[in-house]
PDB file of C-alpha atoms in Angstrom:
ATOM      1  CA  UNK A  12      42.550 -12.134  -5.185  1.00 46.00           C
ATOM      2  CA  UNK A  13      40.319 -13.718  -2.174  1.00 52.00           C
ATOM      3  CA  UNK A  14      37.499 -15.391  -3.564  1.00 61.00           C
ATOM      4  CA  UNK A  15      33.809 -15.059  -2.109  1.00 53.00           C
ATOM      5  CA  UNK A  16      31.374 -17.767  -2.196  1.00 59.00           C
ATOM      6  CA  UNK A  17      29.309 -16.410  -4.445  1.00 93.00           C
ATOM      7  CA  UNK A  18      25.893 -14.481  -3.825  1.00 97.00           C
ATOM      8  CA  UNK A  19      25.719 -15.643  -0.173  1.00 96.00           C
ATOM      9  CA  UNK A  20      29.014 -14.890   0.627  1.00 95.00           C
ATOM     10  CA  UNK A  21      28.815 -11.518  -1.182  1.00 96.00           C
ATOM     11  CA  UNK A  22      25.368 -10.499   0.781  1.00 97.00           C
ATOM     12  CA  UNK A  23      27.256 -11.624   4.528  1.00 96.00           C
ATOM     13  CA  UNK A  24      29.424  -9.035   4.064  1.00 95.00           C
ATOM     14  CA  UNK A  25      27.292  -6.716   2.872  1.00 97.00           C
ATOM     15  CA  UNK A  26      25.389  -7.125   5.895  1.00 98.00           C
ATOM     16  CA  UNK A  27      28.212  -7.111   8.158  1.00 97.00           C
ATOM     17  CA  UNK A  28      28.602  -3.400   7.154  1.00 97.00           C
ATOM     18  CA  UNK A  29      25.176  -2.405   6.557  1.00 98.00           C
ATOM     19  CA  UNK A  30      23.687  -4.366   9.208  1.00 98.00           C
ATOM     20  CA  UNK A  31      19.995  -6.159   8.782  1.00 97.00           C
ATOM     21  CA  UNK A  32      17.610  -4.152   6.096  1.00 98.00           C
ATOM     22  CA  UNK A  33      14.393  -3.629   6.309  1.00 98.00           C
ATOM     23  CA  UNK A  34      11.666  -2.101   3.610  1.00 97.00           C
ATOM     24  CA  UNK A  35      10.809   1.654   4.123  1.00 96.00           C
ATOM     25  CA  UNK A  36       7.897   1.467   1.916  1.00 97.00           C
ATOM     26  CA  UNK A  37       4.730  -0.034   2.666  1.00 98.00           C
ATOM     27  CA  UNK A  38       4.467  -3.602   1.123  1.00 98.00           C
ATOM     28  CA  UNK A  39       0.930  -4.105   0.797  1.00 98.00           C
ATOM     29  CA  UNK A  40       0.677  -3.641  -3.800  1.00 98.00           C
ATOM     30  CA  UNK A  41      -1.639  -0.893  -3.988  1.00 98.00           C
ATOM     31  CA  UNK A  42       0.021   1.489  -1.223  1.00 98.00           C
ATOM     32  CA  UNK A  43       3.170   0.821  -2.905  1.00 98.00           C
ATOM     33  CA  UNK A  44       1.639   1.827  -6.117  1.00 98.00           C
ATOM     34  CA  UNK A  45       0.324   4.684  -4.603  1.00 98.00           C
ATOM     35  CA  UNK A  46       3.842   5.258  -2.225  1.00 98.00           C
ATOM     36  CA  UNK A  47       6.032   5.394  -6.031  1.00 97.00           C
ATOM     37  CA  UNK A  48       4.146   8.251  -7.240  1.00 98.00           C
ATOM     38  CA  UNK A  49       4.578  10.163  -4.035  1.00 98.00           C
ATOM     39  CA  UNK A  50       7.843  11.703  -4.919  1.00 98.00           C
ATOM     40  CA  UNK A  51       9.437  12.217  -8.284  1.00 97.00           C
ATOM     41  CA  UNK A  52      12.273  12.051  -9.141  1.00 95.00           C
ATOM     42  CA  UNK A  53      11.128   9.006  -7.233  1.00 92.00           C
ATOM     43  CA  UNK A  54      13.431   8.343  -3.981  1.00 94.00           C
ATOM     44  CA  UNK A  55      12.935   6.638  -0.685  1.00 96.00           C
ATOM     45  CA  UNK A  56      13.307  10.315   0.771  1.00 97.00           C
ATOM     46  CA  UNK A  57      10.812  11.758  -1.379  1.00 97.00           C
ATOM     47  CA  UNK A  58       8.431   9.463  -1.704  1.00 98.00           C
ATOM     48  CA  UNK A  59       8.345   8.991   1.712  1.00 98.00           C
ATOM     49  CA  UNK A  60       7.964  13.331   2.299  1.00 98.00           C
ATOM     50  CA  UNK A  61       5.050  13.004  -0.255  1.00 98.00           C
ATOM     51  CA  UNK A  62       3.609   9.840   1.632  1.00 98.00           C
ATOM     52  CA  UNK A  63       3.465  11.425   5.006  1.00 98.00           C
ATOM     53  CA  UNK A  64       1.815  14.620   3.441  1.00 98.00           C
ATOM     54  CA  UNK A  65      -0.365  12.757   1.422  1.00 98.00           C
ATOM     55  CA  UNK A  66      -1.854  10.725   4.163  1.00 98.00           C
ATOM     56  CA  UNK A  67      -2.465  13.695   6.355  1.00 98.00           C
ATOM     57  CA  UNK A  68      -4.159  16.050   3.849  1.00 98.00           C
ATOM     58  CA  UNK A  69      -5.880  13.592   1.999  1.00 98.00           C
ATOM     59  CA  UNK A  70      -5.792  10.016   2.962  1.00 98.00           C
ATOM     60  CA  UNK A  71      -4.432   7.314   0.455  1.00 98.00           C
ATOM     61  CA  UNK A  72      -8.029   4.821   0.084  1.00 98.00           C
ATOM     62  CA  UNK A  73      -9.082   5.007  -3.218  1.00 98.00           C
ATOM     63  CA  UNK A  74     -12.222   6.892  -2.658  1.00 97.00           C
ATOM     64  CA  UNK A  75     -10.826   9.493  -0.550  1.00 98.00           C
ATOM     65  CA  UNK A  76      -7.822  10.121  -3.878  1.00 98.00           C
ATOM     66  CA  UNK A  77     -11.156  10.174  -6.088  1.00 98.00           C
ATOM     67  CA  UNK A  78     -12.579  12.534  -3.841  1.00 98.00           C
ATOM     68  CA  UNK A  79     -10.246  14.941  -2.973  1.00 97.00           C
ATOM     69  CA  UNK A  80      -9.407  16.032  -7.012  1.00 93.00           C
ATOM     70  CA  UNK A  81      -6.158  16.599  -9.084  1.00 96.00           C
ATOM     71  CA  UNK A  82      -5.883  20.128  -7.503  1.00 97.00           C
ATOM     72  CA  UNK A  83      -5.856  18.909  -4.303  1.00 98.00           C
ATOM     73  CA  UNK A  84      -4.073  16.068  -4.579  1.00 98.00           C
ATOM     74  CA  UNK A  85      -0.944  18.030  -6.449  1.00 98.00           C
ATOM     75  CA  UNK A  86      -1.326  20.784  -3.491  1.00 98.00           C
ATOM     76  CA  UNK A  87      -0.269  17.667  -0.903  1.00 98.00           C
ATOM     77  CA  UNK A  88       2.242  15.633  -3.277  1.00 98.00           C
ATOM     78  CA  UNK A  89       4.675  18.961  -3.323  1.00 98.00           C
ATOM     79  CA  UNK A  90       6.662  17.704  -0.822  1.00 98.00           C
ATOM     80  CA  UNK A  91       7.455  14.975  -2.662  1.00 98.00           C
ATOM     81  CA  UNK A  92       9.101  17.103  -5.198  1.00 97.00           C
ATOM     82  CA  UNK A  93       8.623  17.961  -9.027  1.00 98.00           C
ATOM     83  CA  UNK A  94       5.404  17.968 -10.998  1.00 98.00           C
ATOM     84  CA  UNK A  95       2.657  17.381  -8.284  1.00 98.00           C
ATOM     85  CA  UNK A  96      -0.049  17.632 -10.998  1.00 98.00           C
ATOM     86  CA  UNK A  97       1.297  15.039 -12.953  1.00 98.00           C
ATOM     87  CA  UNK A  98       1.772  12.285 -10.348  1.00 98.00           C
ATOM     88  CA  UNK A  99      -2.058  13.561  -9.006  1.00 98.00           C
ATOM     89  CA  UNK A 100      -3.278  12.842 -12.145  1.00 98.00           C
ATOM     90  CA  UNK A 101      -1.371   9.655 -11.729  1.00 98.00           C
ATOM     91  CA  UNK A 102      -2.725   8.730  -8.789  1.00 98.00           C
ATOM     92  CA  UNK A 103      -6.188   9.449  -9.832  1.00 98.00           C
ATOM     93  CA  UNK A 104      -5.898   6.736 -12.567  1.00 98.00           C
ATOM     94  CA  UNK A 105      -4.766   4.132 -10.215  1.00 98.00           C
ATOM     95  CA  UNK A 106      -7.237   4.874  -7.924  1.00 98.00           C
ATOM     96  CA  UNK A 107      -9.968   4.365 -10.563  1.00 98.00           C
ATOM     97  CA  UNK A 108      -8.904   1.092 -11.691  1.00 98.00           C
ATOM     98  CA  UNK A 109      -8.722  -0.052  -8.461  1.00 98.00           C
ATOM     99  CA  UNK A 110     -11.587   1.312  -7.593  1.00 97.00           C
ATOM    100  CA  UNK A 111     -13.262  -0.093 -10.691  1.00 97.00           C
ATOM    101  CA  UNK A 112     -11.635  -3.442 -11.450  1.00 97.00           C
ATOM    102  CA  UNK A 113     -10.918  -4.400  -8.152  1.00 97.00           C
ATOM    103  CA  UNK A 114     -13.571  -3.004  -5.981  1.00 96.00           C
ATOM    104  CA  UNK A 115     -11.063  -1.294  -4.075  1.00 96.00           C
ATOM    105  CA  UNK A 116      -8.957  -4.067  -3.187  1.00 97.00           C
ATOM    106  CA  UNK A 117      -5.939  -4.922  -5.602  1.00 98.00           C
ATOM    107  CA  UNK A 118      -4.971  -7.620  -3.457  1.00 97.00           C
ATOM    108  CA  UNK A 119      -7.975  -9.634  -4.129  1.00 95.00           C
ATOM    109  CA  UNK A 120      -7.386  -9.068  -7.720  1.00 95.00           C
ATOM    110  CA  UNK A 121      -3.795 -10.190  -8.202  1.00 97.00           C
ATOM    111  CA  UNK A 122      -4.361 -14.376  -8.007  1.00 95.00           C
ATOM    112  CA  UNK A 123      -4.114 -17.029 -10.851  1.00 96.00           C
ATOM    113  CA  UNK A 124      -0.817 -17.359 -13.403  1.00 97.00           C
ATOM    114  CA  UNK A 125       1.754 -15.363 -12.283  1.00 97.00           C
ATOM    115  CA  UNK A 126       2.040 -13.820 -16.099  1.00 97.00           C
ATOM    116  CA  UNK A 127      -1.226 -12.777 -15.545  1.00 97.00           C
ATOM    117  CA  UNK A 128      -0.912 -11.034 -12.354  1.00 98.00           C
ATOM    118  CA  UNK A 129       2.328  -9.333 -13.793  1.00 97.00           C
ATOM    119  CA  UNK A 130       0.389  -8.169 -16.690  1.00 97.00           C
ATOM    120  CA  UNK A 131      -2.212  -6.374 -14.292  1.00 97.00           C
ATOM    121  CA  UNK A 132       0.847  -4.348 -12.320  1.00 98.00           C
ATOM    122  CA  UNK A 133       2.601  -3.221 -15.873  1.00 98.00           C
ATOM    123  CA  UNK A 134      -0.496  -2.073 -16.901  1.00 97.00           C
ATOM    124  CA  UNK A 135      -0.410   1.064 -13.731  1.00 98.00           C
ATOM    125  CA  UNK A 136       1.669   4.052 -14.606  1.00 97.00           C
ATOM    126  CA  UNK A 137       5.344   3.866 -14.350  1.00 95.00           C
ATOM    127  CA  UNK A 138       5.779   0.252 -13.738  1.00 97.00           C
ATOM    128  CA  UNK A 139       7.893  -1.864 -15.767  1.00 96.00           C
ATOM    129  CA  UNK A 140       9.498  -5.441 -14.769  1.00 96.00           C
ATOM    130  CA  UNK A 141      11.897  -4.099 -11.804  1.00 97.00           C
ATOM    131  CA  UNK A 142       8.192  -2.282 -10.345  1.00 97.00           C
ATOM    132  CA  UNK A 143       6.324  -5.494 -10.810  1.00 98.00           C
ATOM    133  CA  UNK A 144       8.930  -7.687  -9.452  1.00 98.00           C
ATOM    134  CA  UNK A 145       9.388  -5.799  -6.611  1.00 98.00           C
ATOM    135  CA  UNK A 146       5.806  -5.932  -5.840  1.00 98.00           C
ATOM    136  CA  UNK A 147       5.299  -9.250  -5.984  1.00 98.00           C
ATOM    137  CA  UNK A 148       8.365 -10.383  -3.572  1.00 98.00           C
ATOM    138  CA  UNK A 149       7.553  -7.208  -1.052  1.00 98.00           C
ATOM    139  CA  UNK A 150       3.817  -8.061  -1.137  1.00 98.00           C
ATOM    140  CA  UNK A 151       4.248 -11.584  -0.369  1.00 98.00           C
ATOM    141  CA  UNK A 152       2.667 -12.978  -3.992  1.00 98.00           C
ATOM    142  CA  UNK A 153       5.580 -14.708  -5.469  1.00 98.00           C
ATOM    143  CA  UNK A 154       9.246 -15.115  -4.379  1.00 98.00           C
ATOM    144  CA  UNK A 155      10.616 -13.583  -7.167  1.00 98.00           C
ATOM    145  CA  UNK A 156      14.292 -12.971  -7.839  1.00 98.00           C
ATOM    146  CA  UNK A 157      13.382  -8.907  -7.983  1.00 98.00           C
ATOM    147  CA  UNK A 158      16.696  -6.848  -8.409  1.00 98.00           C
ATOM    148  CA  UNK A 159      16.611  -2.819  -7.385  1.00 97.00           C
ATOM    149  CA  UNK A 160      15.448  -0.927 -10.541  1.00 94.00           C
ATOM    150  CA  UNK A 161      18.127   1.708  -9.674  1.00 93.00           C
ATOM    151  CA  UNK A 162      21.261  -0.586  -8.737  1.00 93.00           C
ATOM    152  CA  UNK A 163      21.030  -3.964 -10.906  1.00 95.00           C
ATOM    153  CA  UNK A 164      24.696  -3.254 -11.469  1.00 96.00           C
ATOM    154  CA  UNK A 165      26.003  -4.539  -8.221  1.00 96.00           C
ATOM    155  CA  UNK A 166      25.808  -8.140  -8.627  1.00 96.00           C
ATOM    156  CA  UNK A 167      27.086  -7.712 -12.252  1.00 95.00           C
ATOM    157  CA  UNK A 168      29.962  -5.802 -11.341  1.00 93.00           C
ATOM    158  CA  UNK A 169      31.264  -7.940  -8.421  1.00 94.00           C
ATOM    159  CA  UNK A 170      31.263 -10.886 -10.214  1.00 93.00           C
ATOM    160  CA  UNK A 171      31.681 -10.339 -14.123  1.00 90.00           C
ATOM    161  CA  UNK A 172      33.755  -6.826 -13.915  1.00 89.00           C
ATOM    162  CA  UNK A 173      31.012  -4.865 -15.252  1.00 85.00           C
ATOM    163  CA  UNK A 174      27.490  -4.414 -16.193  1.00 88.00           C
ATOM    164  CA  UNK A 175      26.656  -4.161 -19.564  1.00 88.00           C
ATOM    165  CA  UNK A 176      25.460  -1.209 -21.584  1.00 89.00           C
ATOM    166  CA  UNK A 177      21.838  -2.554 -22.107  1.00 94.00           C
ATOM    167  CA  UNK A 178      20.024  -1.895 -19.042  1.00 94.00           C
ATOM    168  CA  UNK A 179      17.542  -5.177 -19.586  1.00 95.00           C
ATOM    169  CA  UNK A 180      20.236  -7.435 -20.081  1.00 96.00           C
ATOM    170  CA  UNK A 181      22.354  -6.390 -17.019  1.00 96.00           C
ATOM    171  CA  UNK A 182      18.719  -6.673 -14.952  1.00 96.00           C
ATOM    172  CA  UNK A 183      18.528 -10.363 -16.459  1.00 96.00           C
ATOM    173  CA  UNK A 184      22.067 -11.334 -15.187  1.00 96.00           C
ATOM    174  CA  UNK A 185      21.755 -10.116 -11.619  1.00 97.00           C
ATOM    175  CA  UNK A 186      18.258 -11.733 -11.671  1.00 98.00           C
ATOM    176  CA  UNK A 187      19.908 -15.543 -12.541  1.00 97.00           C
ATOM    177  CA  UNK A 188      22.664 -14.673  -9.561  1.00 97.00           C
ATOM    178  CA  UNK A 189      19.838 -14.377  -7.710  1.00 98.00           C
ATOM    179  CA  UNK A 190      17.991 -17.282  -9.015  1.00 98.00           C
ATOM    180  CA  UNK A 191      20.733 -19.711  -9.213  1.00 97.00           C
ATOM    181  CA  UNK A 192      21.949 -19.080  -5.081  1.00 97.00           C
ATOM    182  CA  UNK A 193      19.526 -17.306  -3.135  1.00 98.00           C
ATOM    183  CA  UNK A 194      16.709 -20.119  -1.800  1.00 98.00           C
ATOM    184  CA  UNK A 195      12.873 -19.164  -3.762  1.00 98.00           C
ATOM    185  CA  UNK A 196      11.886 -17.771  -0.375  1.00 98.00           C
ATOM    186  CA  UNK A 197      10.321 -14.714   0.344  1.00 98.00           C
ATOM    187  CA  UNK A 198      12.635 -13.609   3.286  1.00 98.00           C
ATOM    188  CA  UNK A 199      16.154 -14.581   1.434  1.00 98.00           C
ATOM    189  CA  UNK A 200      15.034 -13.121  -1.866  1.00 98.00           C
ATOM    190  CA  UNK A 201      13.963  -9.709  -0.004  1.00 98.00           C
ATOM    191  CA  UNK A 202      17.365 -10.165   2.062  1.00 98.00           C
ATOM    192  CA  UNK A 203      19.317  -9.815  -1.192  1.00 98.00           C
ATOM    193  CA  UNK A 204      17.145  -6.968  -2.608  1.00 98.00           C
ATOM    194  CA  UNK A 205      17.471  -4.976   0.511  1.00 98.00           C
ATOM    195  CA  UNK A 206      21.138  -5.221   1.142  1.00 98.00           C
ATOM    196  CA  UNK A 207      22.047  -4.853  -2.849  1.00 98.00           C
ATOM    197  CA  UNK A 208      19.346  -1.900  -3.232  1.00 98.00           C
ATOM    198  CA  UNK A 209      21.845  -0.401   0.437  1.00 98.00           C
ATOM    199  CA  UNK A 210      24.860  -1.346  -1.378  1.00 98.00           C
ATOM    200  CA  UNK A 211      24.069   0.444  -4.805  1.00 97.00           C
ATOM    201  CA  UNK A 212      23.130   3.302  -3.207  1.00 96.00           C
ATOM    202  CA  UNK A 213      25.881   3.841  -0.387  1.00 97.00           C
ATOM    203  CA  UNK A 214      29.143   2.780  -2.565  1.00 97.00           C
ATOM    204  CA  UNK A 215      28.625   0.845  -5.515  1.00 96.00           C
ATOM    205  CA  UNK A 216      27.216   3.974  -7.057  1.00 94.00           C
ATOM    206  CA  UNK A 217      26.723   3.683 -10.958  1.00 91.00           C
ATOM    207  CA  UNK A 218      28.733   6.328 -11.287  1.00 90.00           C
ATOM    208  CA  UNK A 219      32.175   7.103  -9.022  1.00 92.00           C
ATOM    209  CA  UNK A 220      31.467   4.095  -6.764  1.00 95.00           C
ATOM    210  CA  UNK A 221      33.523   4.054  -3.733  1.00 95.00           C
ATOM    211  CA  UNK A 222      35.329   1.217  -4.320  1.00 94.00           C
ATOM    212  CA  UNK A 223      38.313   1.760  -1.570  1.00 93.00           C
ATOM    213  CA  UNK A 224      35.882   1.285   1.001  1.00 95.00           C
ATOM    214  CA  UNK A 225      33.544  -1.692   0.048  1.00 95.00           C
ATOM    215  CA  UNK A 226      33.706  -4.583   1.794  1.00 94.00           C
ATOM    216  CA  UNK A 227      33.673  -7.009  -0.825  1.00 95.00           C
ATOM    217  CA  UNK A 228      36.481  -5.288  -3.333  1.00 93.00           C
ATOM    218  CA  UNK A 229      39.304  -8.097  -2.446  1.00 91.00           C
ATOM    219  CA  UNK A 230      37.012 -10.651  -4.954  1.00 90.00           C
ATOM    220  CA  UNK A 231      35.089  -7.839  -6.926  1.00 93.00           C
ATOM    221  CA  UNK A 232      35.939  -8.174 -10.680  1.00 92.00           C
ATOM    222  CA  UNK A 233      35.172  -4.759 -11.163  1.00 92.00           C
ATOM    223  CA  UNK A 234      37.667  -3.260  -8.994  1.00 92.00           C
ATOM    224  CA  UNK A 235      39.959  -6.068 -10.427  1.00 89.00           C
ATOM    225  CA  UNK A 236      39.543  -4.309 -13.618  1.00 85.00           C
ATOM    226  CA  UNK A 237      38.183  -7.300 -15.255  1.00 51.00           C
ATOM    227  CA  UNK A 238      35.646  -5.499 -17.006  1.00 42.00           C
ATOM    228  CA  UNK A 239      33.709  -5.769 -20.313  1.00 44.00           C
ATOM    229  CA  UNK A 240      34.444  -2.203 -21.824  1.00 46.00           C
ATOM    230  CA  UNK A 241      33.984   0.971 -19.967  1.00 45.00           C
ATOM    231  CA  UNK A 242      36.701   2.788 -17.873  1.00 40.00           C
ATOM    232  CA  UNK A 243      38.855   1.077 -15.290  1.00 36.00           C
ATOM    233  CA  UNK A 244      37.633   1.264 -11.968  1.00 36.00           C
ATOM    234  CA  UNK A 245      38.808   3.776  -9.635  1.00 29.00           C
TER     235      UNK A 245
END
């Protein structure tokens, strides 16, 4: 079996077939916030549908959220899929405490210790590590090694045969991949994200991945089937 060199060598090919990434949510921390409760279950297709309708029926500035009221706010999240009430209600509470902690601008807000600034994004609804890490390298506040909340299988699986049953610890080993090759720079880190987040999604699937057709199965462990438990690839 071919060998690739490593994380670098891995993410050329993946580029080679999905081409250069780029982010189809907005990057500035409170939009995004606002972007991941515009859909549910949250997608980049739904949230985005939600987005769009949000921003012309409403607006997305804190004030005009406040304003507008859950029932209003549900009535232009629909698009975005199910319960519109609950994500308005949602949205509502993050528009509050940014409208009351941070004056209205989150950004300001998020300086000092970088534990401290992580503790500020876990404390909004529905984000956990993965949702504050990807903040923080997307918004330009720390080069984090973030690793797609839906796909941190990928790295795992190409180079250790397969991820392991405990979601955190497979998230941990794709984030010291990262760590240990990809330069501390915001453009290489988001690089990685962007083309394993493609990857994950188009054929390294969590379940039934396409392996016949990936581009890096000739030094994938997984498709090897040098795996840690679980079924043989297919």
């Amino acid at each position: 079996m071919s060998k690739v060199a490593g994380v670098p060598g891995i993410l050329r090919q993946l580029e080679s077939l999905y081409g250069r990434q780029e982010p189809c949510w907005p990057t500035e921390p409170y939009d995004f916030l606002v972007w991941w409760h515009c859909g549910y279950p949250a997608s980049d297709t739904a949230c985005e549908k939600g987005w769009k309708a949000l921003n012309r029926e409403v607006g997305v500035e804190p004030r005009q959220i406040l304003a507008a009221g859950a029932a209003k706010l549900a009535s232009a999240l629909k698009p975005g899929g199910m319960v519109p009430e609950l994500r308005a209600v949602r949205l509502m509470e993050i528009a509050a405490r940014v409208q009351d902690e941070y004056g209205g601008d989150l950004r300001s807000g998020l300086t000092g210790p970088l534990a401290g600034i992580r503790r500020a994004l876990k404390r909004f609804p529905n984000i956990a590590d993965p949702g504050a890490d990807r903040i923080l390298l997307f918004g330009g506040i720390e080069p984090v090694a973030a690793i797609p909340s839906n796909c941190p299988h990928v790295l795992v699986r190409i180079q250790k045969g397969q991820e392991r049953e405990n979601y955190g610890v497979t998230y941990r080993e794709a984030q010291e991949a990262i760590e240990a090759e990809i330069p501390r720079t915001f453009d290489a880190r988001a690089r990685a994200y962007l083309l394993l987040k493609q990857h994950g999604q188009t054929l390294c699937k969590r379940s039934n991945p396409k392996c016949d057709r990936c581009p890096v199965n000739s030094s994938c462990a997984y498709f090897a089937g040098k795996h840690r438990g679980g079924s043989t690839p297919v």
